[in-house]
Short mmCIF file of N, CA and C in Angstrom, two decimals:
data_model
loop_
_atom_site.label_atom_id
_atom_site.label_comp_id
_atom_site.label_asym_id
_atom_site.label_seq_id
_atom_site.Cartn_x
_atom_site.Cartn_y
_atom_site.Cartn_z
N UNK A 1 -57.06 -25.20 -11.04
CA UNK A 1 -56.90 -26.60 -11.37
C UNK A 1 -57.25 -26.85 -12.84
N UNK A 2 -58.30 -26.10 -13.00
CA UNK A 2 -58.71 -26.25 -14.68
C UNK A 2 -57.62 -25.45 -15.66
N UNK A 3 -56.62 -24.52 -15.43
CA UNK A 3 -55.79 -24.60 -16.32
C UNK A 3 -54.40 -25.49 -16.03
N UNK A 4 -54.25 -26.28 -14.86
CA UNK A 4 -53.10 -27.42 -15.36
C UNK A 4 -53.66 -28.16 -15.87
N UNK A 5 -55.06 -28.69 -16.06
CA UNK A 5 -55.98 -29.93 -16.88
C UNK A 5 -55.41 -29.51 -18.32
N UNK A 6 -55.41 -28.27 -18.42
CA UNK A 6 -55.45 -27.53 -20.03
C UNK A 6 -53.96 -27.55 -20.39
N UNK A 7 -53.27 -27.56 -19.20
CA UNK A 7 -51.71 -27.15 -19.75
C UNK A 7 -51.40 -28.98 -20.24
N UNK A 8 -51.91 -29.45 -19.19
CA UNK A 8 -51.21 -31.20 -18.97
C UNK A 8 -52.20 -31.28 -20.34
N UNK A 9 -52.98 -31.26 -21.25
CA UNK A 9 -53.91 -31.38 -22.71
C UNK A 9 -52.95 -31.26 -23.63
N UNK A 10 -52.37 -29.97 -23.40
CA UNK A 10 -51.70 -29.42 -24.39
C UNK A 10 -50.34 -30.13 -24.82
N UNK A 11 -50.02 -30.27 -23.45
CA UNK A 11 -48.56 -31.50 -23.78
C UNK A 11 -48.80 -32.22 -24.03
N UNK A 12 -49.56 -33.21 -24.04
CA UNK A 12 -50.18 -34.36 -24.35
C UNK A 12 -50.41 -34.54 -25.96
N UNK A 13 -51.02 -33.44 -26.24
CA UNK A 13 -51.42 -32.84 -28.25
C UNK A 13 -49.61 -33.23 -28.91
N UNK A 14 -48.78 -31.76 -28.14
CA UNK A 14 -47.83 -31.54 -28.27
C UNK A 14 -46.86 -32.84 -28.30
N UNK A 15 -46.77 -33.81 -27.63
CA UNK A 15 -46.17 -34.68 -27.12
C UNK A 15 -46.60 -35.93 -28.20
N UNK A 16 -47.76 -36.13 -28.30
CA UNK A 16 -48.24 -37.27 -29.28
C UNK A 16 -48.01 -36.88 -30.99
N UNK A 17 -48.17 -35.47 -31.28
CA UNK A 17 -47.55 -35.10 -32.35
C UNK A 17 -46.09 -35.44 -32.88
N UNK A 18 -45.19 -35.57 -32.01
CA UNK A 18 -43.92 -35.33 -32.35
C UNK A 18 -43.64 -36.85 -31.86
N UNK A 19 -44.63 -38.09 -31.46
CA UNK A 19 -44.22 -38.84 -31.38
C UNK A 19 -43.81 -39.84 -30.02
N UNK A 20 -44.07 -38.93 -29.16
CA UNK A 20 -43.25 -39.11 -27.97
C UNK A 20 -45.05 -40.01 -26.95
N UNK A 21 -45.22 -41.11 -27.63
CA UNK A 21 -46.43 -42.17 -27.17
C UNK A 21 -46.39 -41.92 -25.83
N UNK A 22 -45.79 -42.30 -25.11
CA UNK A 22 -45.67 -42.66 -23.29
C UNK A 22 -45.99 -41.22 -22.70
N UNK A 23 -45.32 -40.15 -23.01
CA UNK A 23 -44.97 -38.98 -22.67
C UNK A 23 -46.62 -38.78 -22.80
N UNK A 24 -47.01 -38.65 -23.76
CA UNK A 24 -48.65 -38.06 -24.23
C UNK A 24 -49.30 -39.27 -23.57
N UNK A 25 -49.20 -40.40 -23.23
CA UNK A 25 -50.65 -40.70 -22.94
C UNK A 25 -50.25 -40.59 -21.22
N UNK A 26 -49.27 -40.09 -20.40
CA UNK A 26 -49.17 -39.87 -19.29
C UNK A 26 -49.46 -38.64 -18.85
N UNK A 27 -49.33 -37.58 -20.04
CA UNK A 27 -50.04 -36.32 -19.57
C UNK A 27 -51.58 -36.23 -19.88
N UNK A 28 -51.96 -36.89 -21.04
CA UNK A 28 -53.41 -37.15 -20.91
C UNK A 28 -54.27 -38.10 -19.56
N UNK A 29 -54.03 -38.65 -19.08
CA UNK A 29 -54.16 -39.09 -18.19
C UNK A 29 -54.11 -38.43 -16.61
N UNK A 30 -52.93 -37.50 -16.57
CA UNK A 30 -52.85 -36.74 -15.55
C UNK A 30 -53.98 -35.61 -15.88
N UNK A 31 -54.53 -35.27 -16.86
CA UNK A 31 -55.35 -33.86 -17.49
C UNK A 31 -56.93 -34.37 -17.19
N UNK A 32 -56.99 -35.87 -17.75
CA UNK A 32 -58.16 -36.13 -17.56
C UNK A 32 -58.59 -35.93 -15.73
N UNK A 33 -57.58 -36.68 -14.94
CA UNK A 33 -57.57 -36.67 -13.66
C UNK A 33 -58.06 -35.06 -12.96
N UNK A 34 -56.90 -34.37 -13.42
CA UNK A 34 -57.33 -33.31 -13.11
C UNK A 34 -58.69 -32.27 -13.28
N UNK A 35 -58.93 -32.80 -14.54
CA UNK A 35 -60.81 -32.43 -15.09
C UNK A 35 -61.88 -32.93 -14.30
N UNK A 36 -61.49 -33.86 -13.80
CA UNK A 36 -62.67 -34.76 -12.93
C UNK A 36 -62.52 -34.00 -11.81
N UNK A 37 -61.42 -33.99 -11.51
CA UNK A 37 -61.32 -33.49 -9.87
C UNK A 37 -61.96 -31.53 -9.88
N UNK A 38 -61.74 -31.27 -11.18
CA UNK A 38 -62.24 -29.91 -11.22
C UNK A 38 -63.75 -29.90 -11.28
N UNK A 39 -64.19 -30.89 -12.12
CA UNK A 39 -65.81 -31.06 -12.45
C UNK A 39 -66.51 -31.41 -10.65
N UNK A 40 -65.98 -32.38 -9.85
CA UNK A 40 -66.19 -33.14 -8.92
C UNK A 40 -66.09 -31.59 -7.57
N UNK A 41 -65.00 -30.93 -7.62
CA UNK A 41 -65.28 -29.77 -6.54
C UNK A 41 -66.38 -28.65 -6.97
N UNK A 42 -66.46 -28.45 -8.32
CA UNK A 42 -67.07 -27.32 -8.78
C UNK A 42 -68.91 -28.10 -8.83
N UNK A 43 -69.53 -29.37 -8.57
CA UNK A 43 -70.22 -29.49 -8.20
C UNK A 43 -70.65 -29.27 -6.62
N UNK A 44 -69.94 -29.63 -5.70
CA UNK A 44 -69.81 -29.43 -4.27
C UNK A 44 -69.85 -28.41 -3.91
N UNK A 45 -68.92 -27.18 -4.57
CA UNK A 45 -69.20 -25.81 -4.62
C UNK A 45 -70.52 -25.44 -4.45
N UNK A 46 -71.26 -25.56 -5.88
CA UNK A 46 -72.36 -25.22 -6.20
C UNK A 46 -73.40 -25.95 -5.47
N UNK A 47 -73.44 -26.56 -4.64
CA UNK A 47 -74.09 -26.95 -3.69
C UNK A 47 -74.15 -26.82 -2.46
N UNK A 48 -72.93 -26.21 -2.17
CA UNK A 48 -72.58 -25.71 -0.86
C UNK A 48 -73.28 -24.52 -1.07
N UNK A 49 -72.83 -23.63 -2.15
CA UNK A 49 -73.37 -22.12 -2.20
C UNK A 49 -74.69 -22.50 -2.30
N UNK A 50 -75.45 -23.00 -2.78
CA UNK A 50 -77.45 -23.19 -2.76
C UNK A 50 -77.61 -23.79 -1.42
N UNK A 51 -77.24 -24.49 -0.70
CA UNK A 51 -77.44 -24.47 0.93
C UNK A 51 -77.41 -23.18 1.74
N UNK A 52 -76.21 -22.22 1.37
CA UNK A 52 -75.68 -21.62 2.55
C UNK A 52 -76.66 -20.66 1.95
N UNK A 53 -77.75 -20.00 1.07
CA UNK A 53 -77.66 -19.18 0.31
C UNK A 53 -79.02 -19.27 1.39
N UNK A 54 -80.04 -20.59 1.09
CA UNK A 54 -81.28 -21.26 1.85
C UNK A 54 -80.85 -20.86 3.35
N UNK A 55 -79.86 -21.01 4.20
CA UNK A 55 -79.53 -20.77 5.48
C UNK A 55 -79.45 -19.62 5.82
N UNK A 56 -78.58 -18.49 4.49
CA UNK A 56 -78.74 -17.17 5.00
C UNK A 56 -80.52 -16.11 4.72
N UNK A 57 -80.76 -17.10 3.83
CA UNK A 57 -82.47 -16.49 3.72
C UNK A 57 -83.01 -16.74 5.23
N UNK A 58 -83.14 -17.73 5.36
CA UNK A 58 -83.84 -18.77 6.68
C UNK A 58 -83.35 -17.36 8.23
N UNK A 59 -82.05 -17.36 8.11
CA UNK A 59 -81.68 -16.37 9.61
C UNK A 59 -81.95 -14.82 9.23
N UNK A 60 -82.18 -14.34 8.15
CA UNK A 60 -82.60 -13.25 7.47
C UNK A 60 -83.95 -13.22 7.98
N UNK A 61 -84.90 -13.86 7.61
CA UNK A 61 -86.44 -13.68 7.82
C UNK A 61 -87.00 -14.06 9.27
#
C-alpha cells in the first residue's frame, strides 16, 4: 500500500509540474489517503504482534 501512496506522490509532483492542477491535487489526495490507511494498519499490526507475542510467552511458561 505504501508504494501506491508513493506512486499516486509521484504523479501528483509529475502532474502539478506540467500543469495539469486537478489531475495533481486528485492524486495527492488519493496518496495522502493511502498513507493514512498505511500508517493506521501498520499501527494495529504492531499491536497485534505485542499482544500475541505476551500470549505466546503466557502459554509457553
Amino acid at each position: 500500500m505504501l508504494k501506491y501512496a508513493v506512486i499516486f506522490a509521484l504523479i501528483a509532483l509529475v502532474a502539478g509540474a506540467l500543469g495539469f492542477g486537478g489531475v495533481a491535487a486528485g492524486a495527492a489526495g488519493i496518496a495522502k489517503l493511502l498513507f493514512g490507511l498505511f500508517l493506521l494498519m501498520a499501527v494495529i499490526f504492531v499491536v497485534l504482534a505485542a499482544l500475541g507475542v505476551g500470549a505466546a510467552k503466557k502459554v509457553l511458561d
